[in-house]
Short mmCIF file of C-alpha atoms and ligand atoms in Angstrom, two decimals:
data_model
loop_
_atom_site.label_atom_id
_atom_site.label_comp_id
_atom_site.label_asym_id
_atom_site.label_seq_id
_atom_site.Cartn_x
_atom_site.Cartn_y
_atom_site.Cartn_z
CA MET D 1 0.11 0.23 0.56
CA GLU D 2 0.98 3.88 -0.75
CA ALA D 3 1.24 6.76 0.96
CA GLU D 4 1.32 9.90 0.97
CA TYR D 5 3.87 11.83 3.03
CA TYR D 6 3.27 15.86 3.65
CA CYS D 7 4.78 18.04 5.43
CA SER D 8 3.38 19.93 8.46
CA LEU D 9 3.92 23.19 7.16
CA GLU D 10 2.50 22.65 4.61
CA LEU D 11 -0.60 21.51 6.24
CA GLY D 12 -0.64 24.44 8.18
CA PHE D 13 0.40 23.20 11.83
CA ASP D 14 2.07 24.68 13.89
CA GLN D 15 4.32 21.44 16.10
CA SER D 16 4.28 23.88 18.42
CA ASP D 17 0.91 22.51 19.06
CA ILE D 18 1.81 19.23 19.92
CA SER D 19 2.03 17.56 23.16
CA PRO D 20 5.44 17.51 25.24
CA ASP D 21 4.53 14.14 26.87
CA SER D 22 3.45 12.51 23.29
CA PHE D 23 6.42 13.88 21.77
CA GLU D 24 9.12 12.47 24.71
CA VAL D 25 7.59 9.30 24.28
CA ILE D 26 7.85 8.74 20.27
CA GLN D 27 12.00 10.24 20.94
CA GLY D 28 11.85 7.55 22.84
CA LEU D 29 10.46 4.45 20.72
CA LYS D 30 12.70 5.92 17.76
CA SER D 31 15.89 5.57 19.63
CA HIS D 32 15.02 1.84 20.84
CA GLY D 33 14.41 1.42 16.87
CA TYR D 34 10.32 1.18 16.82
CA ASP D 35 7.78 3.07 14.91
CA GLY D 36 6.13 6.02 16.93
CA LEU D 37 3.51 7.62 14.92
CA LEU D 38 1.01 10.34 16.26
CA VAL D 39 -2.56 8.60 15.57
CA GLY D 40 -5.94 9.05 14.64
CA GLY D 41 -7.89 11.92 16.20
CA CYS D 42 -5.19 14.49 17.23
CA VAL D 43 -3.51 14.14 13.54
CA ARG D 44 -7.45 14.89 12.42
CA ASP D 45 -7.76 18.02 15.25
CA LEU D 46 -4.00 19.81 14.40
CA ILE D 47 -4.44 19.81 10.45
CA LEU D 48 -8.26 21.44 11.12
CA GLY D 49 -6.64 23.29 13.55
CA LEU D 50 -8.67 22.34 16.38
CA LYS D 51 -6.53 22.17 20.06
CA PRO D 52 -6.98 17.66 20.51
CA LYS D 53 -8.12 16.25 23.68
CA ASP D 54 -5.93 14.01 24.30
CA PHE D 55 -2.12 12.31 21.90
CA ASP D 56 -2.27 8.43 20.86
CA VAL D 57 0.54 7.13 20.25
CA ALA D 58 1.38 3.98 17.93
CA THR D 59 3.98 1.65 17.13
CA ASP D 60 5.46 -0.93 15.95
CA ALA D 61 6.70 -2.03 19.56
CA LEU D 62 5.02 -4.78 21.36
CA PRO D 63 2.68 -4.13 24.73
CA HIS D 64 5.12 -5.68 26.78
CA GLN D 65 8.65 -4.31 24.51
CA VAL D 66 6.76 -0.26 24.96
CA CYS D 67 6.42 -0.91 29.12
CA LYS D 68 10.58 -1.80 29.18
CA ILE D 69 11.19 1.87 27.66
CA PHE D 70 9.03 3.26 29.97
CA PRO D 71 9.32 1.58 33.31
CA ARG D 72 6.93 4.30 34.42
CA SER D 73 3.76 2.71 32.47
CA ARG D 74 1.22 0.28 32.67
CA ILE D 75 -0.81 -2.13 30.38
CA ILE D 76 -4.48 -1.45 30.35
CA GLY D 77 -7.05 -3.21 28.90
CA ARG D 78 -8.20 -7.16 29.12
CA ARG D 79 -9.94 -6.84 25.23
CA PHE D 80 -7.46 -4.58 23.62
CA LYS D 81 -4.54 -4.56 26.03
CA ILE D 82 -2.69 -0.62 25.45
CA VAL D 83 0.34 0.72 27.37
CA HIS D 84 -0.30 3.79 29.28
CA VAL D 85 3.46 5.31 29.52
CA ARG D 86 3.39 8.59 31.93
CA GLN D 87 6.63 10.71 32.09
CA ARG D 88 8.49 11.89 35.38
CA GLY D 89 6.88 14.61 37.67
CA ARG D 90 3.20 13.98 35.96
CA ARG D 91 0.25 13.31 38.33
CA TYR D 92 -1.65 9.70 37.96
CA MET D 93 -4.15 10.62 34.99
CA ASP D 94 -1.40 12.45 33.21
CA TYR D 95 -0.90 9.15 30.65
CA ILE D 96 -0.27 8.78 26.75
CA GLU D 97 -1.68 5.76 25.21
CA VAL D 98 0.61 3.88 23.10
CA THR D 99 -1.29 1.49 21.46
CA THR D 100 0.52 -1.00 18.78
CA TYR D 101 -0.11 -1.64 15.50
CA ARG D 102 -3.03 -4.43 14.68
CA ALA D 103 -4.74 -5.87 12.34
CA ASN D 104 -8.10 -7.74 11.06
CA PRO D 105 -7.62 -11.82 12.17
CA GLU D 106 -7.39 -12.56 8.73
CA SER D 107 -5.12 -10.57 7.52
CA SER D 108 -2.98 -11.10 10.69
CA GLY D 109 -1.31 -14.77 9.35
CA SER D 110 1.98 -13.50 6.73
CA TRP D 111 2.73 -10.98 9.15
CA MET D 112 2.47 -13.73 11.66
CA SER D 113 4.81 -16.33 10.23
CA ARG D 114 7.31 -13.29 8.98
CA ILE D 115 8.12 -11.98 12.15
CA PHE D 116 7.64 -14.51 14.84
CA PRO D 117 8.51 -18.10 13.04
CA LYS D 118 7.97 -20.05 16.11
CA SER D 119 4.40 -20.78 17.12
CA ARG D 120 5.19 -20.27 20.58
CA LYS D 121 5.95 -16.24 20.07
CA ARG D 122 2.75 -16.64 17.64
CA ARG D 123 1.08 -17.36 20.26
CA LYS D 124 2.10 -14.85 22.74
CA ALA D 125 1.61 -12.06 19.32
CA LEU D 126 -2.03 -12.96 18.78
CA ASP D 127 -2.53 -12.81 22.68
CA GLY D 128 -6.68 -13.35 23.14
CA GLU D 129 -7.79 -10.50 20.96
CA ASN D 130 -4.73 -8.71 20.30
CA ILE D 131 -3.53 -9.83 16.80
CA TYR D 132 -1.13 -7.67 16.27
CA GLY D 133 0.35 -6.78 13.09
CA MET D 134 1.86 -3.89 10.53
CA ARG D 135 0.78 0.11 10.16
CA GLU D 136 -0.93 -1.03 6.30
CA GLU D 137 -3.40 -2.59 8.28
CA ASP D 138 -3.48 -0.97 11.66
CA VAL D 139 -4.32 1.70 9.25
CA VAL D 140 -7.58 -0.02 7.28
CA ARG D 141 -9.02 -1.55 10.71
CA ARG D 142 -10.17 2.62 11.82
CA ASP D 143 -13.10 3.54 11.58
CA PHE D 144 -12.86 6.78 8.89
CA THR D 145 -10.40 8.13 6.38
CA ILE D 146 -10.30 11.38 8.17
CA ASN D 147 -8.92 9.43 11.97
CA SER D 148 -6.43 7.27 9.43
CA LEU D 149 -3.54 10.09 9.32
CA TYR D 150 -0.15 9.26 11.32
CA TYR D 151 1.96 11.80 12.28
CA ASP D 152 5.96 11.92 13.13
CA PRO D 153 7.09 14.71 14.98
CA VAL D 154 10.51 13.49 14.66
CA GLU D 155 10.47 14.11 10.65
CA GLU D 156 7.16 16.46 10.57
CA GLN D 157 5.59 14.45 7.94
CA VAL D 158 2.17 12.91 8.10
CA ILE D 159 1.35 9.61 5.98
CA ASP D 160 -1.61 9.27 4.63
CA TYR D 161 -2.30 6.02 3.43
CA LEU D 162 -6.34 6.17 1.60
CA GLY D 163 -6.75 9.61 1.11
CA GLY D 164 -7.67 11.19 4.78
CA ILE D 165 -5.99 14.89 3.81
CA GLN D 166 -7.98 15.56 1.13
CA ASP D 167 -11.99 14.06 3.07
CA ILE D 168 -10.29 17.24 5.81
CA GLN D 169 -10.42 19.29 3.31
CA GLN D 170 -13.17 18.67 1.43
CA ARG D 171 -14.95 18.04 5.02
CA GLN D 172 -16.15 14.75 4.06
CA LEU D 173 -16.34 11.87 6.50
CA ARG D 174 -15.50 8.88 4.22
CA MET D 175 -15.67 5.02 6.19
CA ILE D 176 -12.81 2.91 5.65
CA GLY D 177 -13.87 0.57 3.68
CA ASN D 178 -18.02 -0.95 3.43
CA PRO D 179 -19.97 1.47 5.24
CA GLN D 180 -22.58 -1.83 6.24
CA GLN D 181 -19.85 -4.31 6.52
CA ARG D 182 -18.38 -1.98 8.96
CA PHE D 183 -20.70 -1.02 11.41
CA LEU D 184 -21.83 -4.78 11.41
CA GLU D 185 -18.49 -5.31 12.70
CA ASP D 186 -18.58 -2.43 15.17
CA PRO D 187 -22.41 -0.56 15.58
CA ALA D 188 -20.33 1.98 17.55
CA ARG D 189 -19.23 3.58 14.35
CA MET D 190 -22.88 4.36 13.82
CA ILE D 191 -22.50 6.31 17.30
CA ARG D 192 -18.83 8.00 15.91
CA ALA D 193 -20.74 9.03 12.69
CA ILE D 194 -23.27 11.31 13.70
CA ARG D 195 -20.89 12.76 15.85
CA PHE D 196 -17.74 14.10 13.67
CA LYS D 197 -20.59 14.44 11.86
CA ALA D 198 -21.76 17.54 14.54
CA LYS D 199 -18.87 17.66 16.06
CA LEU D 200 -16.76 18.01 13.14
CA GLY D 201 -19.59 19.28 10.10
CA PHE D 202 -18.37 17.36 8.41
CA ASP D 203 -20.83 15.72 5.07
CA LEU D 204 -21.24 12.02 6.04
CA GLU D 205 -20.85 9.61 2.37
CA HIS D 206 -24.25 9.29 1.11
CA GLU D 207 -24.01 4.83 1.93
CA MET D 208 -23.32 5.68 5.90
CA GLU D 209 -26.26 7.86 5.93
CA GLU D 210 -28.55 5.23 4.70
CA GLU D 211 -26.75 2.89 6.04
CA ILE D 212 -27.15 4.05 9.46
CA GLN D 213 -30.93 5.14 9.01
CA GLN D 214 -31.82 1.40 8.08
CA HIS D 215 -29.71 -0.27 10.66
CA THR D 216 -29.25 1.22 14.25
CA ALA D 217 -31.27 -0.76 15.51
CA TRP D 218 -27.49 -3.07 15.12
CA VAL D 219 -26.43 -0.53 18.29
CA GLU D 220 -28.48 -2.64 20.74
CA GLU D 221 -25.38 -5.03 19.97
CA LEU D 222 -23.13 -3.46 21.93
CA ASN D 223 -22.03 -3.54 25.41
CA SER D 224 -24.52 -1.16 27.59
CA SER D 225 -20.89 0.87 28.72
CA ARG D 226 -18.80 0.76 25.68
CA LEU D 227 -22.55 2.34 24.51
CA TYR D 228 -22.84 4.62 27.27
CA ASP D 229 -19.58 5.79 26.35
CA GLU D 230 -19.85 6.99 23.17
CA VAL D 231 -23.48 8.79 23.55
CA ILE D 232 -21.90 11.03 26.45
CA LYS D 233 -19.22 11.79 23.72
CA PHE D 234 -21.95 13.46 22.08
CA PHE D 235 -22.69 15.72 24.72
CA ASN D 236 -18.83 16.67 26.26
CA GLN D 237 -17.11 17.64 23.22
CA GLY D 238 -18.57 20.60 22.45
CA ALA D 239 -20.95 19.66 19.84
CA ALA D 240 -23.52 18.93 22.19
CA GLU D 241 -26.68 21.36 20.87
CA LYS D 242 -25.27 20.12 17.29
CA SER D 243 -25.48 16.29 18.70
CA TRP D 244 -28.80 16.16 19.99
CA ASP D 245 -30.32 17.88 16.51
CA GLN D 246 -27.60 14.96 14.77
CA ILE D 247 -29.37 12.23 16.83
CA PHE D 248 -33.00 12.79 15.90
CA ASP D 249 -32.68 12.77 12.41
CA THR D 250 -31.56 9.60 12.77
CA PRO D 251 -33.80 6.82 14.98
CA LEU D 252 -30.70 6.29 17.43
CA GLY D 253 -32.60 9.66 18.98
CA GLU D 254 -35.54 8.11 19.76
CA MET D 255 -33.63 4.83 20.86
CA LEU D 256 -32.07 6.22 22.81
CA PHE D 257 -34.01 9.18 24.62
CA SER D 258 -37.58 7.85 23.87
CA HIS D 259 -39.58 10.44 26.07
CA ILE D 260 -38.60 12.74 24.60
CA ALA D 261 -38.77 11.73 21.19
CA SER D 262 -42.31 11.38 21.03
CA ASP D 263 -42.78 14.70 22.78
CA ARG D 264 -40.75 16.28 19.84
CA LYS D 265 -43.27 14.05 17.36
CA HIS D 266 -46.36 16.23 18.82
CA GLY D 267 -45.15 19.28 19.73
CA ASN D 268 -45.82 18.59 23.87
CA SER D 269 -43.62 20.90 26.14
CA ALA D 270 -42.22 23.48 24.26
CA ARG D 271 -40.81 24.45 28.29
CA PHE D 272 -38.81 21.46 28.92
CA ALA D 273 -37.14 21.33 24.54
CA ASN D 274 -35.88 24.93 26.15
CA PHE D 275 -34.89 23.63 28.87
CA VAL D 276 -32.56 21.25 27.31
CA ARG D 277 -31.59 23.29 24.68
CA ARG D 278 -29.96 26.07 27.27
CA ALA D 279 -28.83 23.05 28.53
CA LEU D 280 -27.18 22.24 26.01
CA ARG D 281 -25.98 25.14 24.74
CA ASN D 282 -24.57 25.90 28.16
CA THR D 283 -22.31 22.87 28.30
CA ASP D 284 -20.95 24.07 24.89
CA ARG D 285 -19.76 27.47 26.51
CA ARG D 286 -17.52 25.43 29.18
CA VAL D 287 -16.55 23.31 27.09
CA ARG D 288 -14.54 26.38 25.14
CA LYS D 289 -13.81 27.99 28.45
CA GLY D 290 -12.16 24.83 29.19
CA LEU D 291 -14.49 24.31 32.46
CA PRO D 292 -15.25 21.21 33.36
CA VAL D 293 -18.34 19.33 32.41
CA ILE D 294 -20.20 16.20 34.36
CA ASP D 295 -23.17 13.52 31.93
CA SER D 296 -24.63 13.92 35.30
CA PHE D 297 -25.51 16.91 34.89
CA PHE D 298 -26.48 15.91 31.40
CA ILE D 299 -28.49 13.18 32.25
CA ALA D 300 -30.21 14.91 35.03
CA VAL D 301 -31.22 17.31 32.23
CA VAL D 302 -32.88 15.08 29.89
CA PHE D 303 -34.92 12.87 31.89
CA TRP D 304 -35.34 15.42 34.45
CA ASN D 305 -39.65 16.03 32.62
CA GLU D 306 -39.77 12.18 32.73
CA TYR D 307 -38.90 12.24 36.63
CA GLN D 308 -41.41 15.35 37.46
CA LYS D 309 -43.85 13.18 36.12
CA SER D 310 -42.89 9.87 38.06
CA LEU D 311 -43.67 12.17 41.25
CA LEU D 312 -46.32 13.23 40.70
CA ARG D 313 -47.78 10.06 40.28
CA TYR D 314 -46.53 8.81 43.16
CA THR D 315 -47.19 11.47 45.74
CA GLY D 316 -51.06 11.29 44.30
CA LYS D 317 -51.17 7.77 45.03
CA GLY D 318 -49.67 8.95 48.71
CA LEU D 319 -46.04 8.32 49.21
CA ARG D 320 -44.21 10.64 51.18
CA GLU D 321 -42.15 12.91 49.52
CA ASN D 322 -38.99 10.95 49.73
CA ASP D 323 -40.50 7.72 49.12
CA ALA D 324 -42.17 9.53 45.99
CA HIS D 325 -38.60 10.39 45.48
CA ASP D 326 -36.54 7.46 45.19
CA SER D 327 -39.15 4.93 42.58
CA ALA D 328 -39.21 8.40 40.38
CA VAL D 329 -35.45 7.83 40.11
CA SER D 330 -35.31 4.39 39.72
CA ASP D 331 -38.28 4.42 37.20
CA CYS D 332 -36.93 7.10 35.07
CA LEU D 333 -32.96 5.97 35.59
CA VAL D 334 -33.07 1.67 35.47
CA LYS D 335 -36.24 0.47 34.93
CA ARG D 336 -38.23 2.90 31.71
CA PRO D 337 -34.70 3.53 29.30
CA LYS D 338 -33.78 0.55 26.97
CA LEU D 339 -31.32 0.77 25.90
CA LEU D 340 -28.75 3.34 27.45
CA VAL D 341 -27.52 1.66 30.93
CA ILE D 342 -26.25 5.03 33.44
CA PRO D 343 -24.22 3.64 35.59
CA LEU D 344 -24.50 3.38 39.08
CA ARG D 345 -22.02 6.09 39.86
CA VAL D 346 -23.89 8.60 37.57
CA ARG D 347 -26.85 7.46 38.65
CA ASP D 348 -26.58 8.62 42.43
CA ILE D 349 -24.70 12.47 41.32
CA VAL D 350 -28.55 12.64 40.05
CA HIS D 351 -29.94 11.72 42.53
CA GLU D 352 -29.01 13.78 44.55
CA ILE D 353 -29.40 17.17 42.35
CA TRP D 354 -32.81 16.31 41.55
CA ARG D 355 -33.86 15.33 45.28
CA MET D 356 -31.71 18.68 46.09
CA GLN D 357 -34.56 20.96 44.01
CA ALA D 358 -37.00 20.84 45.98
CA ARG D 359 -35.39 21.42 49.12
CA MET D 360 -33.77 24.35 47.40
CA GLU D 361 -37.33 25.60 46.29
CA ARG D 362 -38.29 25.13 49.92
CA ARG D 363 -35.30 26.44 51.88
CA ASP D 364 -36.03 25.14 54.89
CA LYS D 365 -33.76 27.35 57.96
CA ARG D 366 -32.46 24.29 58.97
CA ASP D 367 -32.08 22.64 55.86
CA ILE D 368 -29.74 25.51 54.71
CA GLU D 369 -26.24 24.64 55.63
CA PRO D 370 -26.59 20.68 55.37
CA ILE D 371 -27.91 21.51 51.96
CA MET D 372 -24.37 24.28 51.26
CA GLU D 373 -22.76 20.77 52.80
CA ASN D 374 -23.63 18.67 50.25
CA ARG D 375 -21.08 17.94 47.13
CA ARG D 376 -23.93 18.01 44.40
CA PHE D 377 -24.76 21.74 45.61
CA ARG D 378 -22.85 23.41 43.24
CA ALA D 379 -24.74 21.27 39.58
CA ALA D 380 -27.84 21.78 41.94
CA TYR D 381 -27.95 25.12 42.33
CA ASP D 382 -26.92 25.31 38.50
CA PHE D 383 -30.01 23.22 37.71
CA LEU D 384 -32.04 25.55 39.69
CA ALA D 385 -30.82 28.35 38.14
CA LEU D 386 -31.69 26.38 34.84
CA ARG D 387 -34.75 26.12 35.66
CA SER D 388 -35.10 29.40 36.63
CA THR D 389 -34.07 30.79 33.47
CA VAL D 390 -36.97 28.31 31.41
CA GLY D 391 -39.71 30.12 33.63
CA GLU D 392 -40.10 27.06 35.85
CA ILE D 393 -39.51 28.07 38.56
CA GLY D 394 -39.55 32.36 39.72
CA SER D 395 -36.04 34.23 40.06
CA ALA D 396 -36.07 35.19 43.74
CA CYS D 397 -35.35 31.41 44.65
CA THR D 398 -32.00 31.28 42.01
CA LYS D 399 -31.29 35.05 43.47
CA TRP D 400 -31.43 34.15 46.85
CA TRP D 401 -29.30 31.09 46.61
CA ALA D 402 -26.70 33.32 44.19
CA GLU D 403 -26.29 36.11 47.13
CA ILE D 404 -26.10 33.24 49.58
CA GLN D 405 -22.71 31.65 48.15
CA GLY D 406 -21.39 34.62 47.52
CA THR D 407 -21.60 36.43 50.57
CA ASN D 408 -19.33 36.12 54.32
CA ALA D 409 -20.53 33.63 57.24
CA LYS D 410 -22.57 37.21 59.52
CA LYS D 411 -24.60 37.83 56.34
CA ARG D 412 -25.05 34.66 55.84
CA ALA D 413 -26.66 33.66 59.23
CA SER D 414 -29.25 36.82 59.45
CA MET D 415 -30.45 35.35 55.22
CA ILE D 416 -30.53 32.11 57.00
CA ASP D 417 -32.55 34.38 60.14
CA GLN D 418 -35.13 35.75 58.12
CA LEU D 419 -36.08 33.39 56.49
CA PRO D 420 -39.41 32.59 57.56
CA ASP D 421 -39.64 28.90 59.96
CA SER D 422 -40.47 25.93 58.26
CA LYS D 423 -44.22 24.09 58.58
CA GLN D 424 -42.67 21.75 60.95
CA ALA D 425 -40.57 24.35 63.56
CA ARG D 426 -44.32 25.89 63.09
CA SER D 427 -46.63 22.81 64.54
CA LYS D 428 -44.41 22.33 66.74
CA ARG D 429 -44.20 25.40 68.19
CA ARG D 430 -48.33 25.36 67.97
CA ARG D 431 -47.53 21.86 69.78
CA ARG D 432 -45.63 23.28 72.65
CA LYS D 433 -47.83 26.46 73.10
CA ASN D 434 -51.35 24.45 73.31
CA ARG D 435 -49.51 22.71 76.26
CA SER D 436 -47.99 25.68 77.87
CA GLY D 437 -50.23 28.24 76.90
CA ARG D 438 -48.11 30.62 76.32
CA GLN D 439 -47.27 32.22 73.24
CA HIS D 440 -43.34 33.01 72.11
CA GLY D 441 -41.18 33.74 69.12
CA ARG D 442 -41.96 35.01 66.55
CA PRO D 443 -45.25 35.23 64.57
CA PRO D 444 -45.92 32.99 62.41
CA GLU D 445 -45.56 33.35 58.39
CA THR D 446 -46.55 31.58 56.01
CA GLN D 447 -44.12 29.41 54.03
CA SER D 448 -46.55 30.38 50.70
CA GLN D 449 -45.40 34.44 51.08
CA ASP D 450 -41.46 32.88 50.28
CA ILE D 451 -42.45 30.41 47.73
CA MET D 452 -42.69 32.09 44.07
P1 ATP N 1 -12.12 12.67 19.78
O1 ATP N 1 -11.69 13.37 19.22
O2 ATP N 1 -13.55 12.09 19.65
O3 ATP N 1 -10.64 11.54 20.22
P2 ATP N 1 -10.99 9.67 18.16
O4 ATP N 1 -10.34 9.70 16.75
O5 ATP N 1 -9.58 10.40 18.84
O6 ATP N 1 -11.40 11.35 18.43
P3 ATP N 1 -10.48 7.69 19.59
O7 ATP N 1 -12.37 7.27 20.83
O8 ATP N 1 -9.53 8.58 20.59
O9 ATP N 1 -11.41 9.13 18.75
O10 ATP N 1 -10.08 6.94 18.91
C1 ATP N 1 -8.95 7.58 18.52
C2 ATP N 1 -8.29 6.11 17.41
O11 ATP N 1 -8.75 5.44 17.07
C3 ATP N 1 -9.67 6.98 16.32
O12 ATP N 1 -9.19 7.80 15.34
C4 ATP N 1 -9.47 5.90 14.81
O13 ATP N 1 -8.78 5.79 14.40
C5 ATP N 1 -9.76 5.11 15.72
N1 ATP N 1 -10.75 4.56 16.66
C6 ATP N 1 -11.44 4.82 17.21
N2 ATP N 1 -12.81 3.96 17.68
C7 ATP N 1 -12.80 3.35 16.67
C8 ATP N 1 -13.59 1.94 16.12
N3 ATP N 1 -15.12 2.40 16.57
N4 ATP N 1 -13.56 1.31 14.86
C9 ATP N 1 -12.53 1.64 14.51
N5 ATP N 1 -11.58 2.82 14.39
C10 ATP N 1 -11.39 3.15 15.99
MG1 MG N 2 -9.05 10.86 20.61
#
């Protein structure tokens, strides 16, 4: 297979945009006689003038050989082995992902027998599902041509086997190989195609578009955590609003969020649609500013109307507030979603964000400090503020919470003190008064004065 070579200057990107850690890893591999190249999304993004999210390295060294070169590295992944290499002085989470060139099982025979003539070594190289190969084999296993480029930062050269550069320039998302076959092999590629279309604003080749419309149901075959991870990437890469519309242009929207699809179809609940859109826009703004975004917030937003409906049903049946809340959370995050399995860690956070809404609206004197000490308070406050922007609650409540966060201890105590007593405190006092026949404390205030 012939490759085209392009120099980085010719493509208009700057060597200084490359992470120094990945550069060092590549130099380390090369100094031991191995290949070391940047690959995939980072090369694509550099050419597009975008800031790459991560810098992945591809090599012909086997995982254990990579570990030998870099002592602060470890092999991860059971199915596919990947090496995480950490540079000295870096935090635990700062690592470069190094992947050995892989091949398709059918094409690997010749390469294996050339490199590992002895069967014992060959078994080692096959190593479960890890079928290693040459760069020419690795490139055709990738998903889209725009993700198939390698970059050698030492030679400052982009290596293009499949016309990826032309596709980037023409803003075309083209599958490597036959779209139907590649989607069948791994349906996550459909989700990825929709994501890149939204994120990069590229056109999908016609055949891929048709295949996605016809065979979306294949995503049901995906392992649930992989599906969740791919879906969440729609919302944390700065193109959440666009992605939202794109997924509802395909059957994937209905499969993942059936409650929203039916609202969209029947034009129901314009306020909720507006609520979701504002949240997505905010998320995109945060990503652009480099601020963190949490997937739990997104899940809390998109299932909020379902939760409210369930809550009403349960309280209507006479369940107490906490029990109704627990049942409603379980209904909309566990029982109802057919395809999207929401991880427990996310469910726990969503549970807290939602639970705090009623408490924050109520502003019970004794509950203010516990609410503010809750580690999800900031997210719950943002959620409350979002609800207020679409008129779901009055702005005075959000303003009060904004004010109390930005004030000193003395003012805070006085703000809390000025709050009316809760219903419980009032009835306790009434009971005491009846018993003693004496009245003490402030005259009762109605809670409704305070609720918007
Ligand atoms: P992003 O900017 O979202 O990280 P990316 O293209 O880097 O985009 P990754 O999930 O980080 O996406 O994957 C890195 C590379 O691995 C891709 O560019 C692609 O070459 C390859 N790849 C990832 N997922 C698949 C897949 N399902 N099938 C084939 N190749 C894949
Ligand atoms: Mg990537």
